[in-house]
PDB file of C-alpha atoms in Angstrom:
ATOM      1  CA  GLY O 294      59.039 -36.661  30.021  1.00 37.00           C
ATOM      2  CA  GLU O 295      60.357 -39.452  32.144  1.00 40.00           C
ATOM      3  CA  SER O 296      58.261 -40.386  35.120  1.00 44.00           C
ATOM      4  CA  VAL O 297      60.476 -43.049  36.558  1.00 54.00           C
ATOM      5  CA  GLY O 298      63.681 -42.332  38.430  1.00 49.00           C
ATOM      6  CA  LEU O 299      66.070 -43.994  40.801  1.00 45.00           C
ATOM      7  CA  HIS O 300      67.513 -42.696  44.062  1.00 46.00           C
ATOM      8  CA  LEU O 301      70.993 -44.222  43.806  1.00 46.00           C
ATOM      9  CA  PRO O 302      73.000 -44.415  40.609  1.00 83.00           C
ATOM     10  CA  THR O 303      75.538 -46.901  42.066  1.00 91.00           C
ATOM     11  CA  LEU O 304      75.185 -49.458  44.800  1.00 93.00           C
ATOM     12  CA  SER O 305      78.167 -51.376  46.140  1.00 95.00           C
ATOM     13  CA  VAL O 306      77.586 -54.446  48.291  1.00 96.00           C
ATOM     14  CA  GLN O 307      79.652 -57.270  49.626  1.00 97.00           C
ATOM     15  CA  GLU O 308      79.045 -60.747  48.354  1.00 97.00           C
ATOM     16  CA  GLY O 309      76.506 -62.499  50.519  1.00 97.00           C
ATOM     17  CA  ASP O 310      74.825 -59.322  51.699  1.00 97.00           C
ATOM     18  CA  ASN O 311      71.328 -58.316  50.691  1.00 97.00           C
ATOM     19  CA  SER O 312      70.871 -55.562  48.102  1.00 97.00           C
ATOM     20  CA  ILE O 313      68.041 -53.077  47.890  1.00 96.00           C
ATOM     21  CA  ILE O 314      67.574 -51.048  44.733  1.00 96.00           C
ATOM     22  CA  ASN O 315      65.004 -48.276  44.817  1.00 94.00           C
ATOM     23  CA  CYS O 316      62.865 -46.619  42.214  1.00 93.00           C
ATOM     24  CA  ALA O 317      60.451 -43.698  42.344  1.00 91.00           C
ATOM     25  CA  TYR O 318      57.705 -43.143  39.854  1.00 85.00           C
ATOM     26  CA  SER O 319      55.556 -40.093  39.425  1.00 76.00           C
ATOM     27  CA  ASN O 320      52.555 -41.331  37.477  1.00 85.00           C
ATOM     28  CA  SER O 321      49.867 -42.634  39.783  1.00 85.00           C
ATOM     29  CA  ALA O 322      48.076 -44.137  36.785  1.00 86.00           C
ATOM     30  CA  SER O 323      50.848 -46.686  36.282  1.00 87.00           C
ATOM     31  CA  ASP O 324      49.470 -50.122  36.987  1.00 86.00           C
ATOM     32  CA  TYR O 325      52.267 -52.485  36.123  1.00 89.00           C
ATOM     33  CA  PHE O 326      55.955 -52.474  36.970  1.00 92.00           C
ATOM     34  CA  ILE O 327      58.894 -54.548  35.871  1.00 92.00           C
ATOM     35  CA  TRP O 328      62.483 -54.861  37.002  1.00 94.00           C
ATOM     36  CA  TYR O 329      65.084 -55.594  34.357  1.00 94.00           C
ATOM     37  CA  LYS O 330      68.725 -56.539  34.707  1.00 96.00           C
ATOM     38  CA  GLN O 331      71.202 -55.446  32.069  1.00 94.00           C
ATOM     39  CA  GLU O 332      74.704 -56.843  31.988  1.00 93.00           C
ATOM     40  CA  SER O 333      77.430 -55.010  30.156  1.00 89.00           C
ATOM     41  CA  GLY O 334      77.012 -55.236  26.405  1.00 88.00           C
ATOM     42  CA  LYS O 335      73.766 -57.150  26.620  1.00 92.00           C
ATOM     43  CA  GLY O 336      70.078 -56.495  26.364  1.00 93.00           C
ATOM     44  CA  PRO O 337      67.740 -56.081  29.348  1.00 93.00           C
ATOM     45  CA  GLN O 338      66.646 -59.270  30.982  1.00 93.00           C
ATOM     46  CA  PHE O 339      63.309 -59.606  32.768  1.00 91.00           C
ATOM     47  CA  ILE O 340      63.661 -60.260  36.499  1.00 94.00           C
ATOM     48  CA  ILE O 341      60.294 -59.826  38.140  1.00 94.00           C
ATOM     49  CA  ASP O 342      57.095 -57.879  37.741  1.00 93.00           C
ATOM     50  CA  ILE O 343      54.295 -56.641  39.933  1.00 93.00           C
ATOM     51  CA  ARG O 344      50.841 -55.256  39.327  1.00 91.00           C
ATOM     52  CA  SER O 345      49.413 -52.281  41.159  1.00 91.00           C
ATOM     53  CA  ASN O 346      46.912 -54.428  43.049  1.00 92.00           C
ATOM     54  CA  MET O 347      49.798 -56.086  44.891  1.00 95.00           C
ATOM     55  CA  ASP O 348      52.363 -54.692  47.304  1.00 96.00           C
ATOM     56  CA  LYS O 349      54.852 -57.533  47.313  1.00 97.00           C
ATOM     57  CA  ARG O 350      55.951 -60.303  45.038  1.00 97.00           C
ATOM     58  CA  GLN O 351      58.697 -62.831  45.519  1.00 96.00           C
ATOM     59  CA  GLY O 352      60.843 -64.730  43.099  1.00 93.00           C
ATOM     60  CA  GLN O 353      63.976 -66.742  43.439  1.00 92.00           C
ATOM     61  CA  ARG O 354      66.261 -64.610  45.661  1.00 96.00           C
ATOM     62  CA  VAL O 355      64.430 -61.477  44.549  1.00 97.00           C
ATOM     63  CA  THR O 356      61.510 -59.582  46.035  1.00 98.00           C
ATOM     64  CA  VAL O 357      59.764 -56.556  44.623  1.00 97.00           C
ATOM     65  CA  LEU O 358      57.913 -54.198  46.914  1.00 97.00           C
ATOM     66  CA  LEU O 359      55.426 -51.612  45.721  1.00 97.00           C
ATOM     67  CA  ASN O 360      54.289 -48.683  47.836  1.00 95.00           C
ATOM     68  CA  LYS O 361      51.618 -46.863  45.895  1.00 92.00           C
ATOM     69  CA  THR O 362      51.122 -44.260  48.611  1.00 92.00           C
ATOM     70  CA  VAL O 363      54.564 -42.793  48.034  1.00 93.00           C
ATOM     71  CA  LYS O 364      54.953 -44.135  44.499  1.00 92.00           C
ATOM     72  CA  HIS O 365      57.980 -46.180  45.355  1.00 94.00           C
ATOM     73  CA  LEU O 366      59.240 -49.475  44.042  1.00 95.00           C
ATOM     74  CA  SER O 367      62.136 -51.525  45.340  1.00 97.00           C
ATOM     75  CA  LEU O 368      64.007 -54.627  44.325  1.00 97.00           C
ATOM     76  CA  GLN O 369      65.555 -56.742  47.033  1.00 98.00           C
ATOM     77  CA  ILE O 370      68.201 -59.292  46.154  1.00 98.00           C
ATOM     78  CA  ALA O 371      69.036 -61.799  48.848  1.00 97.00           C
ATOM     79  CA  ALA O 372      72.570 -63.138  49.310  1.00 97.00           C
ATOM     80  CA  THR O 373      73.969 -61.040  46.494  1.00 97.00           C
ATOM     81  CA  GLN O 374      76.387 -62.851  44.229  1.00 96.00           C
ATOM     82  CA  PRO O 375      79.078 -61.588  41.827  1.00 96.00           C
ATOM     83  CA  GLY O 376      76.828 -62.610  38.952  1.00 96.00           C
ATOM     84  CA  ASP O 377      74.276 -60.075  40.156  1.00 97.00           C
ATOM     85  CA  SER O 378      76.599 -57.233  39.149  1.00 96.00           C
ATOM     86  CA  ALA O 379      74.746 -55.308  36.462  1.00 96.00           C
ATOM     87  CA  VAL O 380      72.599 -52.258  35.887  1.00 94.00           C
ATOM     88  CA  TYR O 381      69.060 -52.621  37.146  1.00 96.00           C
ATOM     89  CA  PHE O 382      66.151 -50.747  35.621  1.00 93.00           C
ATOM     90  CA  CYS O 383      62.634 -50.350  36.814  1.00 93.00           C
ATOM     91  CA  ALA O 384      60.023 -49.806  34.153  1.00 91.00           C
ATOM     92  CA  GLU O 385      56.389 -48.828  34.355  1.00 89.00           C
ATOM     93  CA  ASN O 386      53.405 -49.287  32.157  1.00 84.00           C
ATOM     94  CA  MET O 387      50.162 -47.349  32.179  1.00 72.00           C
ATOM     95  CA  ASN O 388      48.057 -49.865  30.296  1.00 64.00           C
ATOM     96  CA  THR O 389      49.564 -48.679  27.052  1.00 67.00           C
ATOM     97  CA  ASP O 390      51.710 -50.346  24.491  1.00 68.00           C
ATOM     98  CA  LYS O 391      55.075 -49.240  25.832  1.00 77.00           C
ATOM     99  CA  LEU O 392      57.258 -49.396  28.889  1.00 83.00           C
ATOM    100  CA  ILE O 393      58.843 -46.304  30.427  1.00 86.00           C
ATOM    101  CA  PHE O 394      62.274 -47.046  31.829  1.00 88.00           C
ATOM    102  CA  GLY O 395      64.092 -45.371  34.669  1.00 85.00           C
ATOM    103  CA  THR O 396      67.701 -44.240  34.497  1.00 81.00           C
ATOM    104  CA  GLY O 397      69.127 -47.350  36.145  1.00 89.00           C
ATOM    105  CA  THR O 398      71.201 -48.319  39.165  1.00 93.00           C
ATOM    106  CA  ARG O 399      74.560 -49.990  38.818  1.00 94.00           C
ATOM    107  CA  LEU O 400      75.042 -52.801  41.316  1.00 96.00           C
ATOM    108  CA  GLN O 401      78.645 -53.699  42.128  1.00 95.00           C
ATOM    109  CA  VAL O 402      79.316 -56.806  44.164  1.00 96.00           C
ATOM    110  CA  PHE O 403      82.635 -57.118  45.961  1.00 93.00           C
ATOM    111  CA  PRO O 404      84.105 -60.377  47.264  1.00 89.00           C
TER     112      PRO O 404
ATOM    113  CA  ASN L 242      64.331 -71.536  20.571  1.00 51.00           C
ATOM    114  CA  ALA L 243      66.273 -68.611  19.271  1.00 71.00           C
ATOM    115  CA  GLY L 244      65.732 -65.352  21.087  1.00 91.00           C
ATOM    116  CA  VAL L 245      65.329 -61.942  19.562  1.00 95.00           C
ATOM    117  CA  MET L 246      68.065 -61.565  16.973  1.00 96.00           C
ATOM    118  CA  GLN L 247      69.511 -58.217  16.107  1.00 97.00           C
ATOM    119  CA  ASN L 248      72.122 -57.366  13.525  1.00 97.00           C
ATOM    120  CA  PRO L 249      74.534 -55.934  13.093  1.00 97.00           C
ATOM    121  CA  ARG L 250      75.754 -55.925  16.677  1.00 96.00           C
ATOM    122  CA  HIS L 251      78.070 -53.051  15.899  1.00 97.00           C
ATOM    123  CA  LEU L 252      77.790 -50.540  13.103  1.00 98.00           C
ATOM    124  CA  VAL L 253      80.055 -47.610  12.289  1.00 98.00           C
ATOM    125  CA  ARG L 254      78.850 -44.885   9.973  1.00 98.00           C
ATOM    126  CA  ARG L 255      80.147 -41.487   8.909  1.00 97.00           C
ATOM    127  CA  ARG L 256      77.956 -38.451   9.221  1.00 97.00           C
ATOM    128  CA  GLY L 257      75.443 -38.293   6.393  1.00 97.00           C
ATOM    129  CA  GLN L 258      75.377 -42.017   5.722  1.00 98.00           C
ATOM    130  CA  GLU L 259      72.445 -44.328   6.313  1.00 98.00           C
ATOM    131  CA  ALA L 260      72.148 -46.916   9.053  1.00 98.00           C
ATOM    132  CA  ARG L 261      69.897 -49.961   8.847  1.00 98.00           C
ATOM    133  CA  LEU L 262      69.303 -52.070  11.895  1.00 98.00           C
ATOM    134  CA  ARG L 263      67.513 -55.371  11.695  1.00 98.00           C
ATOM    135  CA  CYS L 264      65.505 -57.305  14.222  1.00 98.00           C
ATOM    136  CA  SER L 265      64.054 -60.768  13.968  1.00 97.00           C
ATOM    137  CA  PRO L 266      61.567 -61.375  16.774  1.00 95.00           C
ATOM    138  CA  MET L 267      61.237 -64.596  18.642  1.00 92.00           C
ATOM    139  CA  LYS L 268      59.382 -67.325  16.821  1.00 89.00           C
ATOM    140  CA  GLY L 269      55.667 -66.785  17.072  1.00 84.00           C
ATOM    141  CA  HIS L 270      55.986 -63.154  18.112  1.00 87.00           C
ATOM    142  CA  SER L 271      54.357 -60.567  15.892  1.00 87.00           C
ATOM    143  CA  HIS L 272      54.825 -57.492  18.083  1.00 89.00           C
ATOM    144  CA  VAL L 273      58.095 -55.598  17.847  1.00 93.00           C
ATOM    145  CA  TYR L 274      59.347 -52.631  19.844  1.00 94.00           C
ATOM    146  CA  TRP L 275      62.420 -50.490  19.268  1.00 96.00           C
ATOM    147  CA  TYR L 276      64.189 -48.666  22.091  1.00 96.00           C
ATOM    148  CA  ARG L 277      67.246 -46.414  22.115  1.00 96.00           C
ATOM    149  CA  GLN L 278      69.780 -46.303  24.912  1.00 93.00           C
ATOM    150  CA  LEU L 279      72.444 -43.657  25.342  1.00 87.00           C
ATOM    151  CA  PRO L 280      75.496 -44.520  27.494  1.00 80.00           C
ATOM    152  CA  GLU L 281      74.702 -44.626  31.202  1.00 77.00           C
ATOM    153  CA  GLU L 282      71.023 -43.961  30.551  1.00 82.00           C
ATOM    154  CA  GLY L 283      67.783 -45.886  30.480  1.00 84.00           C
ATOM    155  CA  LEU L 284      65.983 -47.155  27.431  1.00 91.00           C
ATOM    156  CA  LYS L 285      63.776 -44.713  25.558  1.00 92.00           C
ATOM    157  CA  PHE L 286      60.799 -46.029  23.628  1.00 92.00           C
ATOM    158  CA  MET L 287      60.857 -45.297  19.922  1.00 95.00           C
ATOM    159  CA  VAL L 288      58.264 -47.310  18.050  1.00 94.00           C
ATOM    160  CA  TYR L 289      55.913 -50.266  18.332  1.00 92.00           C
ATOM    161  CA  LEU L 290      55.000 -52.300  15.272  1.00 93.00           C
ATOM    162  CA  GLN L 291      52.944 -55.282  14.371  1.00 91.00           C
ATOM    163  CA  LYS L 292      53.227 -57.065  11.069  1.00 89.00           C
ATOM    164  CA  GLU L 293      52.861 -54.464   8.318  1.00 90.00           C
ATOM    165  CA  ASN L 294      51.564 -51.849  10.751  1.00 93.00           C
ATOM    166  CA  ILE L 295      53.066 -49.093  12.859  1.00 94.00           C
ATOM    167  CA  ILE L 296      50.996 -48.988  16.025  1.00 90.00           C
ATOM    168  CA  ASP L 297      52.783 -46.311  18.039  1.00 90.00           C
ATOM    169  CA  GLU L 298      55.656 -44.172  16.808  1.00 93.00           C
ATOM    170  CA  SER L 299      55.403 -41.481  19.444  1.00 91.00           C
ATOM    171  CA  GLY L 300      59.056 -41.906  20.396  1.00 93.00           C
ATOM    172  CA  MET L 301      60.465 -41.649  16.913  1.00 95.00           C
ATOM    173  CA  PRO L 302      62.194 -38.435  15.822  1.00 94.00           C
ATOM    174  CA  LYS L 303      60.120 -36.741  13.145  1.00 90.00           C
ATOM    175  CA  GLU L 304      62.871 -36.700  10.595  1.00 95.00           C
ATOM    176  CA  ARG L 305      65.435 -39.192   9.312  1.00 97.00           C
ATOM    177  CA  PHE L 306      64.081 -42.147  11.332  1.00 98.00           C
ATOM    178  CA  SER L 307      61.714 -44.761  10.011  1.00 97.00           C
ATOM    179  CA  ALA L 308      60.720 -48.286  10.937  1.00 97.00           C
ATOM    180  CA  GLU L 309      58.969 -51.126   9.238  1.00 96.00           C
ATOM    181  CA  PHE L 310      57.951 -54.678   9.989  1.00 96.00           C
ATOM    182  CA  PRO L 311      57.035 -56.348   6.706  1.00 94.00           C
ATOM    183  CA  LYS L 312      54.914 -59.433   6.322  1.00 91.00           C
ATOM    184  CA  GLU L 313      58.027 -61.416   5.581  1.00 91.00           C
ATOM    185  CA  GLY L 314      61.441 -60.762   7.043  1.00 93.00           C
ATOM    186  CA  PRO L 315      62.822 -58.807   9.962  1.00 96.00           C
ATOM    187  CA  SER L 316      61.827 -55.456  11.321  1.00 97.00           C
ATOM    188  CA  ILE L 317      64.067 -52.660  10.073  1.00 98.00           C
ATOM    189  CA  LEU L 318      64.972 -49.440  11.850  1.00 98.00           C
ATOM    190  CA  ARG L 319      66.375 -47.021   9.311  1.00 98.00           C
ATOM    191  CA  ILE L 320      68.259 -43.848  10.114  1.00 98.00           C
ATOM    192  CA  GLN L 321      69.030 -41.580   7.215  1.00 98.00           C
ATOM    193  CA  GLN L 322      71.792 -38.969   7.129  1.00 98.00           C
ATOM    194  CA  VAL L 323      73.124 -39.990  10.507  1.00 98.00           C
ATOM    195  CA  VAL L 324      74.571 -37.434  12.899  1.00 97.00           C
ATOM    196  CA  ARG L 325      76.854 -37.940  15.876  1.00 95.00           C
ATOM    197  CA  GLY L 326      73.911 -37.640  18.236  1.00 94.00           C
ATOM    198  CA  ASP L 327      72.473 -40.826  16.745  1.00 96.00           C
ATOM    199  CA  SER L 328      75.304 -42.817  18.324  1.00 96.00           C
ATOM    200  CA  ALA L 329      73.604 -45.154  20.768  1.00 96.00           C
ATOM    201  CA  ALA L 330      72.572 -48.724  21.393  1.00 97.00           C
ATOM    202  CA  TYR L 331      69.325 -49.635  19.698  1.00 98.00           C
ATOM    203  CA  PHE L 332      67.388 -52.469  21.267  1.00 97.00           C
ATOM    204  CA  CYS L 333      64.587 -54.456  19.776  1.00 96.00           C
ATOM    205  CA  ALA L 334      62.068 -56.373  21.851  1.00 94.00           C
ATOM    206  CA  SER L 335      59.262 -58.695  20.875  1.00 92.00           C
ATOM    207  CA  SER L 336      56.156 -60.067  22.482  1.00 85.00           C
ATOM    208  CA  PRO L 337      53.808 -62.913  21.646  1.00 78.00           C
ATOM    209  CA  THR L 338      50.915 -62.518  19.290  1.00 58.00           C
ATOM    210  CA  SER L 339      48.369 -62.463  22.033  1.00 48.00           C
ATOM    211  CA  GLY L 340      50.537 -60.810  24.640  1.00 48.00           C
ATOM    212  CA  THR L 341      50.902 -57.227  25.656  1.00 52.00           C
ATOM    213  CA  VAL L 342      53.437 -55.362  27.673  1.00 53.00           C
ATOM    214  CA  ASN L 343      51.244 -55.895  30.683  1.00 55.00           C
ATOM    215  CA  THR L 344      51.972 -59.592  30.747  1.00 57.00           C
ATOM    216  CA  GLY L 345      55.676 -58.933  31.090  1.00 58.00           C
ATOM    217  CA  GLU L 346      56.379 -60.975  28.011  1.00 62.00           C
ATOM    218  CA  LEU L 347      58.725 -58.476  26.431  1.00 81.00           C
ATOM    219  CA  PHE L 348      61.937 -60.128  25.291  1.00 89.00           C
ATOM    220  CA  PHE L 349      64.919 -58.002  24.330  1.00 93.00           C
ATOM    221  CA  GLY L 350      67.659 -58.649  21.842  1.00 96.00           C
ATOM    222  CA  GLU L 351      71.329 -57.937  22.497  1.00 95.00           C
ATOM    223  CA  GLY L 352      71.173 -54.592  20.756  1.00 97.00           C
ATOM    224  CA  SER L 353      72.863 -52.892  17.842  1.00 98.00           C
ATOM    225  CA  ARG L 354      75.496 -50.343  18.749  1.00 97.00           C
ATOM    226  CA  LEU L 355      75.723 -47.509  16.286  1.00 97.00           C
ATOM    227  CA  THR L 356      78.758 -45.254  16.245  1.00 97.00           C
ATOM    228  CA  VAL L 357      78.693 -42.186  14.030  1.00 97.00           C
ATOM    229  CA  LEU L 358      82.085 -40.719  13.213  1.00 96.00           C
TER     230      LEU L 358
END
């Protein structure tokens, strides 16, 4: 069954604020995690990834945090913009040939 | 560089008909993955193929579904005798010849949306 889940199905933020999207995973053997963004009617788009030997990784306006103790992953988006509105998925890999996706969180950005 | 190309983007079938979904991976990619997504849900792994080989089909229903990735041409996901429950978006992803999922180099197409009447 699914081992990846999200705490909040919908997150509404005001433009310019920071967004935090959370993800819980249950398989401690997972060693690689990816955040994807999916806009309406489109395919998932890679945002950022992190390996289990790290606890933080930064990209452009995005930061992923990994807490292996509580099996928690988060995606932080700084200065959220209307173009960030989408569904965000975390996905995990256990050194196999496939990714396991979570249910997703819808991010809505209001002006 | 063209991305992962899927067609058709939208497909309508009546119950009992066959659906064929095609996926052309990115240039130079020989690893193809198929995922299914129901509305408001995450993507569920179906099958992983390399050229002429099915590597992992653990997510494929035992009946009516099949996939291939021939030496020449696109990967095909075939659904026979479709039922309403097959209505979903089917996404294809590809990765480079030497890459694996662990490198993050998994590129998705725009999906094929199947509606079964």
